[in-house]
Amino acid sequence: PTDHNAPPLEMPKQKKAPVWYPTEDGPEKKLTKTIKKPKRCKLRPSIVPGTVLILLAGRFKGKRVVFLKQLHSGLLLVTGPFKINGVPLRRVNQAYVIATSTKIDVSAVDTAGIDDEPTTTVDEKTGKKTVKHFFVRVVAEAKEDGEGEFVTAESKKPGLTKERQDAQAKVDGAVTAAVEKTPMMKDYLKSKFSLEKGQYPHLMKF
């Protein structure tokens, strides 16, 4: 039913076209976007240098590693050491680790030259800039021989840089010396973490 006493509906006023038009199109206003740099995530209070961590994901899932420091990106720098349980210097996200109460003294370990922030060097003669990444893998140049393409493909497998190999040996030597000072610590790092039926991680004390 219609209400005859209701006030009439008002039509919206139409905007009149301008009388004057510019002869040339002016510069368009560009919207500027503010790019926010991601902040480095805070380190959990339970993770301090020397803490033994349990990896929960990745190639070395279930392995115990030693935490060394937090990198520029916010990731954790850990090592097995490699000669003890086969885990090399790696970057891991703290969301995928369990921090245990076991700690090792790593004050003698020098990790000053290890970081995931790229460094740029400029050649004085040519002026060419070179960007170096510590965790990047290099591909060796193929050697020409009579074996054909099979040897060429094998020789192009990515490998570690000389800088990373030297850092691995230097860090592992200091960490291994600290591990051997504590009885049974070497066997503890070698053992792999696993759960049996009826065991719940959130009810355990590590």
PDB file of C-alpha atoms in Angstrom:
ATOM      1  CA  PRO A   1       0.000   0.000   0.000  1.00  0.00           C
ATOM      2  CA  THR A   2       1.202   3.493  -0.841  1.00  0.00           C
ATOM      3  CA  ASP A   3       1.332   6.267   1.737  1.00  0.00           C
ATOM      4  CA  HIS A   4      -0.267   9.341   0.159  1.00  0.00           C
ATOM      5  CA  ASN A   5       0.842  11.559   3.069  1.00  0.00           C
ATOM      6  CA  ALA A   6       4.567  10.798   2.548  1.00  0.00           C
ATOM      7  CA  PRO A   7       6.695  13.704   1.234  1.00  0.00           C
ATOM      8  CA  PRO A   8       7.681  13.493  -2.422  1.00  0.00           C
ATOM      9  CA  LEU A   9      11.051  11.980  -3.214  1.00  0.00           C
ATOM     10  CA  GLU A  10      13.740  14.527  -4.076  1.00  0.00           C
ATOM     11  CA  MET A  11      15.799  13.796  -7.141  1.00  0.00           C
ATOM     12  CA  PRO A  12      19.586  14.177  -6.683  1.00  0.00           C
ATOM     13  CA  LYS A  13      20.960  17.362  -8.184  1.00  0.00           C
ATOM     14  CA  GLN A  14      23.047  16.781 -11.272  1.00  0.00           C
ATOM     15  CA  LYS A  15      26.472  18.354 -11.438  1.00  0.00           C
ATOM     16  CA  LYS A  16      26.710  20.890 -14.247  1.00  0.00           C
ATOM     17  CA  ALA A  17      29.487  20.532 -16.783  1.00  0.00           C
ATOM     18  CA  PRO A  18      32.209  23.188 -16.515  1.00  0.00           C
ATOM     19  CA  VAL A  19      32.050  26.077 -18.982  1.00  0.00           C
ATOM     20  CA  TRP A  20      35.815  26.281 -19.484  1.00  0.00           C
ATOM     21  CA  TYR A  21      37.951  23.316 -20.615  1.00  0.00           C
ATOM     22  CA  PRO A  22      41.765  23.290 -20.647  1.00  0.00           C
ATOM     23  CA  THR A  23      43.306  23.243 -24.108  1.00  0.00           C
ATOM     24  CA  GLU A  24      46.004  20.746 -23.080  1.00  0.00           C
ATOM     25  CA  ASP A  25      45.895  17.842 -20.694  1.00  0.00           C
ATOM     26  CA  GLY A  26      47.868  18.549 -17.547  1.00  0.00           C
ATOM     27  CA  PRO A  27      50.127  16.069 -15.785  1.00  0.00           C
ATOM     28  CA  GLU A  28      48.285  13.235 -14.126  1.00  0.00           C
ATOM     29  CA  LYS A  29      48.568  12.873 -10.403  1.00  0.00           C
ATOM     30  CA  LYS A  30      50.455   9.716  -9.601  1.00  0.00           C
ATOM     31  CA  LEU A  31      49.629   7.849  -6.449  1.00  0.00           C
ATOM     32  CA  THR A  32      52.763   7.218  -4.427  1.00  0.00           C
ATOM     33  CA  LYS A  33      52.919   3.889  -2.633  1.00  0.00           C
ATOM     34  CA  THR A  34      54.852   3.624   0.568  1.00  0.00           C
ATOM     35  CA  ILE A  35      56.893   0.438   0.638  1.00  0.00           C
ATOM     36  CA  LYS A  36      57.395  -0.806   4.160  1.00  0.00           C
ATOM     37  CA  LYS A  37      60.551  -2.738   4.859  1.00  0.00           C
ATOM     38  CA  PRO A  38      59.910  -5.942   6.786  1.00  0.00           C
ATOM     39  CA  LYS A  39      61.192  -5.807  10.329  1.00  0.00           C
ATOM     40  CA  ARG A  40      63.379  -8.530  11.715  1.00  0.00           C
ATOM     41  CA  CYS A  41      61.331 -10.831  13.907  1.00  0.00           C
ATOM     42  CA  LYS A  42      62.085 -10.973  17.602  1.00  0.00           C
ATOM     43  CA  LEU A  43      63.985 -13.923  18.927  1.00  0.00           C
ATOM     44  CA  ARG A  44      62.157 -16.199  21.329  1.00  0.00           C
ATOM     45  CA  PRO A  45      63.404 -15.860  24.922  1.00  0.00           C
ATOM     46  CA  SER A  46      64.130 -19.592  25.064  1.00  0.00           C
ATOM     47  CA  ILE A  47      66.600 -19.358  22.152  1.00  0.00           C
ATOM     48  CA  VAL A  48      70.026 -18.004  23.103  1.00  0.00           C
ATOM     49  CA  PRO A  49      73.446 -18.683  21.515  1.00  0.00           C
ATOM     50  CA  GLY A  50      74.466 -22.231  22.374  1.00  0.00           C
ATOM     51  CA  THR A  51      70.936 -23.616  22.747  1.00  0.00           C
ATOM     52  CA  VAL A  52      70.369 -27.089  21.311  1.00  0.00           C
ATOM     53  CA  LEU A  53      67.402 -26.973  18.912  1.00  0.00           C
ATOM     54  CA  ILE A  54      65.318 -29.737  17.361  1.00  0.00           C
ATOM     55  CA  LEU A  55      64.470 -29.217  13.683  1.00  0.00           C
ATOM     56  CA  LEU A  56      60.828 -29.885  12.818  1.00  0.00           C
ATOM     57  CA  ALA A  57      60.897 -29.477   9.028  1.00  0.00           C
ATOM     58  CA  GLY A  58      63.185 -29.688   6.049  1.00  0.00           C
ATOM     59  CA  ARG A  59      65.850 -32.082   4.937  1.00  0.00           C
ATOM     60  CA  PHE A  60      67.241 -32.576   8.456  1.00  0.00           C
ATOM     61  CA  LYS A  61      63.892 -32.987  10.248  1.00  0.00           C
ATOM     62  CA  GLY A  62      64.341 -34.535  13.691  1.00  0.00           C
ATOM     63  CA  LYS A  63      68.030 -33.618  13.970  1.00  0.00           C
ATOM     64  CA  ARG A  64      69.476 -31.762  16.949  1.00  0.00           C
ATOM     65  CA  VAL A  65      71.543 -28.688  16.110  1.00  0.00           C
ATOM     66  CA  VAL A  66      73.391 -25.913  17.960  1.00  0.00           C
ATOM     67  CA  PHE A  67      72.111 -22.349  17.605  1.00  0.00           C
ATOM     68  CA  LEU A  68      74.857 -19.794  16.916  1.00  0.00           C
ATOM     69  CA  LYS A  69      73.197 -16.416  16.211  1.00  0.00           C
ATOM     70  CA  GLN A  70      70.308 -14.630  14.514  1.00  0.00           C
ATOM     71  CA  LEU A  71      71.056 -13.424  10.992  1.00  0.00           C
ATOM     72  CA  HIS A  72      70.148 -10.111   9.353  1.00  0.00           C
ATOM     73  CA  SER A  73      66.983 -11.600   7.813  1.00  0.00           C
ATOM     74  CA  GLY A  74      65.758 -12.894  11.175  1.00  0.00           C
ATOM     75  CA  LEU A  75      66.553 -16.537  10.418  1.00  0.00           C
ATOM     76  CA  LEU A  76      68.602 -18.654  12.806  1.00  0.00           C
ATOM     77  CA  LEU A  77      72.144 -19.776  12.032  1.00  0.00           C
ATOM     78  CA  VAL A  78      72.635 -23.359  13.212  1.00  0.00           C
ATOM     79  CA  THR A  79      75.177 -26.133  12.802  1.00  0.00           C
ATOM     80  CA  GLY A  80      75.246 -29.845  13.659  1.00  0.00           C
ATOM     81  CA  PRO A  81      78.240 -29.802  13.755  1.00  0.00           C
ATOM     82  CA  PHE A  82      78.622 -31.494  10.377  1.00  0.00           C
ATOM     83  CA  LYS A  83      81.135 -34.118  11.508  1.00  0.00           C
ATOM     84  CA  ILE A  84      78.884 -35.180  14.400  1.00  0.00           C
ATOM     85  CA  ASN A  85      75.412 -35.499  12.847  1.00  0.00           C
ATOM     86  CA  GLY A  86      75.810 -34.346   9.232  1.00  0.00           C
ATOM     87  CA  VAL A  87      74.043 -30.967   9.555  1.00  0.00           C
ATOM     88  CA  PRO A  88      76.096 -28.133   7.970  1.00  0.00           C
ATOM     89  CA  LEU A  89      75.772 -24.390   8.545  1.00  0.00           C
ATOM     90  CA  ARG A  90      72.163 -23.664   7.738  1.00  0.00           C
ATOM     91  CA  ARG A  91      69.472 -21.008   8.054  1.00  0.00           C
ATOM     92  CA  VAL A  92      66.232 -22.083   9.723  1.00  0.00           C
ATOM     93  CA  ASN A  93      63.040 -20.338  10.746  1.00  0.00           C
ATOM     94  CA  GLN A  94      62.455 -20.251  14.485  1.00  0.00           C
ATOM     95  CA  ALA A  95      58.838 -21.310  13.875  1.00  0.00           C
ATOM     96  CA  TYR A  96      60.082 -24.765  12.875  1.00  0.00           C
ATOM     97  CA  VAL A  97      62.338 -25.558  15.832  1.00  0.00           C
ATOM     98  CA  ILE A  98      61.896 -26.744  19.415  1.00  0.00           C
ATOM     99  CA  ALA A  99      64.212 -25.053  21.897  1.00  0.00           C
ATOM    100  CA  THR A 100      65.578 -27.438  24.522  1.00  0.00           C
ATOM    101  CA  SER A 101      66.991 -26.582  27.934  1.00  0.00           C
ATOM    102  CA  THR A 102      70.385 -28.004  26.892  1.00  0.00           C
ATOM    103  CA  LYS A 103      73.011 -25.377  26.203  1.00  0.00           C
ATOM    104  CA  ILE A 104      76.614 -25.379  24.983  1.00  0.00           C
ATOM    105  CA  ASP A 105      79.208 -22.677  25.557  1.00  0.00           C
ATOM    106  CA  VAL A 106      79.790 -21.118  22.127  1.00  0.00           C
ATOM    107  CA  SER A 107      81.531 -17.948  23.296  1.00  0.00           C
ATOM    108  CA  ALA A 108      84.721 -19.065  21.510  1.00  0.00           C
ATOM    109  CA  VAL A 109      82.935 -19.546  18.161  1.00  0.00           C
ATOM    110  CA  ASP A 110      83.630 -16.742  15.662  1.00  0.00           C
ATOM    111  CA  THR A 111      80.649 -16.095  13.347  1.00  0.00           C
ATOM    112  CA  ALA A 112      81.442 -12.474  12.464  1.00  0.00           C
ATOM    113  CA  GLY A 113      81.806 -13.091   8.730  1.00  0.00           C
ATOM    114  CA  ILE A 114      78.653 -15.194   8.369  1.00  0.00           C
ATOM    115  CA  ASP A 115      75.445 -13.408   7.408  1.00  0.00           C
ATOM    116  CA  ASP A 116      72.729 -13.606   4.755  1.00  0.00           C
ATOM    117  CA  GLU A 117      72.891  -9.897   3.884  1.00  0.00           C
ATOM    118  CA  PRO A 118      74.502  -9.483   0.431  1.00  0.00           C
ATOM    119  CA  THR A 119      77.767  -7.545   0.318  1.00  0.00           C
ATOM    120  CA  THR A 120      78.802  -5.396  -2.658  1.00  0.00           C
ATOM    121  CA  THR A 121      82.424  -4.938  -3.719  1.00  0.00           C
ATOM    122  CA  VAL A 122      83.699  -2.576  -6.434  1.00  0.00           C
ATOM    123  CA  ASP A 123      86.726  -3.347  -8.599  1.00  0.00           C
ATOM    124  CA  GLU A 124      89.123  -0.379  -8.554  1.00  0.00           C
ATOM    125  CA  LYS A 125      90.374  -0.979 -12.106  1.00  0.00           C
ATOM    126  CA  THR A 126      87.152  -1.719 -13.982  1.00  0.00           C
ATOM    127  CA  GLY A 127      84.630  -0.170 -11.590  1.00  0.00           C
ATOM    128  CA  LYS A 128      82.495  -3.292 -11.850  1.00  0.00           C
ATOM    129  CA  LYS A 129      80.272  -4.095  -8.896  1.00  0.00           C
ATOM    130  CA  THR A 130      80.114  -7.629  -7.565  1.00  0.00           C
ATOM    131  CA  VAL A 131      77.406  -8.792  -5.172  1.00  0.00           C
ATOM    132  CA  LYS A 132      78.378 -11.689  -2.921  1.00  0.00           C
ATOM    133  CA  HIS A 133      75.972 -13.946  -1.057  1.00  0.00           C
ATOM    134  CA  PHE A 134      77.359 -16.202   1.638  1.00  0.00           C
ATOM    135  CA  PHE A 135      74.683 -18.916   1.352  1.00  0.00           C
ATOM    136  CA  VAL A 136      74.554 -19.039  -2.446  1.00  0.00           C
ATOM    137  CA  ARG A 137      75.647 -22.184  -4.281  1.00  0.00           C
ATOM    138  CA  VAL A 138      78.073 -21.929  -7.195  1.00  0.00           C
ATOM    139  CA  VAL A 139      78.134 -23.934 -10.396  1.00  0.00           C
ATOM    140  CA  ALA A 140      81.557 -25.120 -11.518  1.00  0.00           C
ATOM    141  CA  GLU A 141      82.531 -24.520 -15.129  1.00  0.00           C
ATOM    142  CA  ALA A 142      82.546 -27.637 -17.268  1.00  0.00           C
ATOM    143  CA  LYS A 143      85.915 -28.912 -18.458  1.00  0.00           C
ATOM    144  CA  GLU A 144      86.318 -29.842 -22.101  1.00  0.00           C
ATOM    145  CA  ASP A 145      87.188 -33.492 -22.565  1.00  0.00           C
ATOM    146  CA  GLY A 146      86.266 -36.383 -24.782  1.00  0.00           C
ATOM    147  CA  GLU A 147      83.553 -37.834 -22.590  1.00  0.00           C
ATOM    148  CA  GLY A 148      80.799 -35.732 -24.121  1.00  0.00           C
ATOM    149  CA  GLU A 149      77.725 -34.091 -22.566  1.00  0.00           C
ATOM    150  CA  PHE A 150      77.395 -36.598 -19.710  1.00  0.00           C
ATOM    151  CA  VAL A 151      80.565 -35.364 -17.985  1.00  0.00           C
ATOM    152  CA  THR A 152      79.563 -31.764 -18.695  1.00  0.00           C
ATOM    153  CA  ALA A 153      76.232 -32.218 -16.899  1.00  0.00           C
ATOM    154  CA  GLU A 154      77.899 -33.897 -13.932  1.00  0.00           C
ATOM    155  CA  SER A 155      80.486 -31.148 -13.585  1.00  0.00           C
ATOM    156  CA  LYS A 156      77.778 -28.461 -13.491  1.00  0.00           C
ATOM    157  CA  LYS A 157      76.275 -29.645 -10.187  1.00  0.00           C
ATOM    158  CA  PRO A 158      76.011 -26.763  -7.680  1.00  0.00           C
ATOM    159  CA  GLY A 159      78.485 -26.781  -4.825  1.00  0.00           C
ATOM    160  CA  LEU A 160      79.592 -24.689  -1.859  1.00  0.00           C
ATOM    161  CA  THR A 161      81.853 -21.701  -2.216  1.00  0.00           C
ATOM    162  CA  LYS A 162      85.385 -21.799  -0.842  1.00  0.00           C
ATOM    163  CA  GLU A 163      84.427 -19.124   1.685  1.00  0.00           C
ATOM    164  CA  ARG A 164      81.571 -21.236   3.029  1.00  0.00           C
ATOM    165  CA  GLN A 165      83.714 -24.364   3.241  1.00  0.00           C
ATOM    166  CA  ASP A 166      86.365 -22.511   5.257  1.00  0.00           C
ATOM    167  CA  ALA A 167      83.713 -21.038   7.555  1.00  0.00           C
ATOM    168  CA  GLN A 168      82.181 -24.490   8.081  1.00  0.00           C
ATOM    169  CA  ALA A 169      85.526 -25.974   9.143  1.00  0.00           C
ATOM    170  CA  LYS A 170      86.326 -23.011  11.404  1.00  0.00           C
ATOM    171  CA  VAL A 171      82.948 -22.965  13.178  1.00  0.00           C
ATOM    172  CA  ASP A 172      82.656 -26.735  13.524  1.00  0.00           C
ATOM    173  CA  GLY A 173      86.122 -26.954  15.037  1.00  0.00           C
ATOM    174  CA  ALA A 174      85.205 -24.543  17.826  1.00  0.00           C
ATOM    175  CA  VAL A 175      81.745 -26.069  18.413  1.00  0.00           C
ATOM    176  CA  THR A 176      83.100 -29.623  18.474  1.00  0.00           C
ATOM    177  CA  ALA A 177      85.689 -28.620  21.085  1.00  0.00           C
ATOM    178  CA  ALA A 178      82.882 -27.211  23.264  1.00  0.00           C
ATOM    179  CA  VAL A 179      80.759 -30.335  22.757  1.00  0.00           C
ATOM    180  CA  GLU A 180      83.539 -32.680  23.841  1.00  0.00           C
ATOM    181  CA  LYS A 181      83.837 -30.873  27.177  1.00  0.00           C
ATOM    182  CA  THR A 182      80.384 -32.128  28.220  1.00  0.00           C
ATOM    183  CA  PRO A 183      79.992 -35.894  28.772  1.00  0.00           C
ATOM    184  CA  MET A 184      77.426 -37.656  26.551  1.00  0.00           C
ATOM    185  CA  MET A 185      76.782 -34.439  24.587  1.00  0.00           C
ATOM    186  CA  LYS A 186      78.203 -35.888  21.381  1.00  0.00           C
ATOM    187  CA  ASP A 187      75.877 -38.901  21.542  1.00  0.00           C
ATOM    188  CA  TYR A 188      72.964 -36.595  22.385  1.00  0.00           C
ATOM    189  CA  LEU A 189      73.527 -34.531  19.223  1.00  0.00           C
ATOM    190  CA  LYS A 190      73.894 -37.690  17.135  1.00  0.00           C
ATOM    191  CA  SER A 191      70.551 -39.104  18.279  1.00  0.00           C
ATOM    192  CA  LYS A 192      67.443 -38.244  16.272  1.00  0.00           C
ATOM    193  CA  PHE A 193      64.297 -36.896  17.896  1.00  0.00           C
ATOM    194  CA  SER A 194      61.169 -39.029  17.493  1.00  0.00           C
ATOM    195  CA  LEU A 195      57.826 -39.568  19.194  1.00  0.00           C
ATOM    196  CA  GLU A 196      56.115 -42.816  20.119  1.00  0.00           C
ATOM    197  CA  LYS A 197      52.437 -43.586  20.571  1.00  0.00           C
ATOM    198  CA  GLY A 198      50.925 -41.639  23.462  1.00  0.00           C
ATOM    199  CA  GLN A 199      53.681 -39.017  23.585  1.00  0.00           C
ATOM    200  CA  TYR A 200      52.642 -35.392  23.103  1.00  0.00           C
ATOM    201  CA  PRO A 201      55.213 -32.620  22.525  1.00  0.00           C
ATOM    202  CA  HIS A 202      53.164 -29.928  24.267  1.00  0.00           C
ATOM    203  CA  LEU A 203      53.207 -31.969  27.478  1.00  0.00           C
ATOM    204  CA  MET A 204      56.976 -32.579  27.394  1.00  0.00           C
ATOM    205  CA  LYS A 205      59.765 -30.593  28.943  1.00  0.00           C
ATOM    206  CA  PHE A 206      62.756 -30.410  26.637  1.00  0.00           C
TER     207      PHE A 206
END
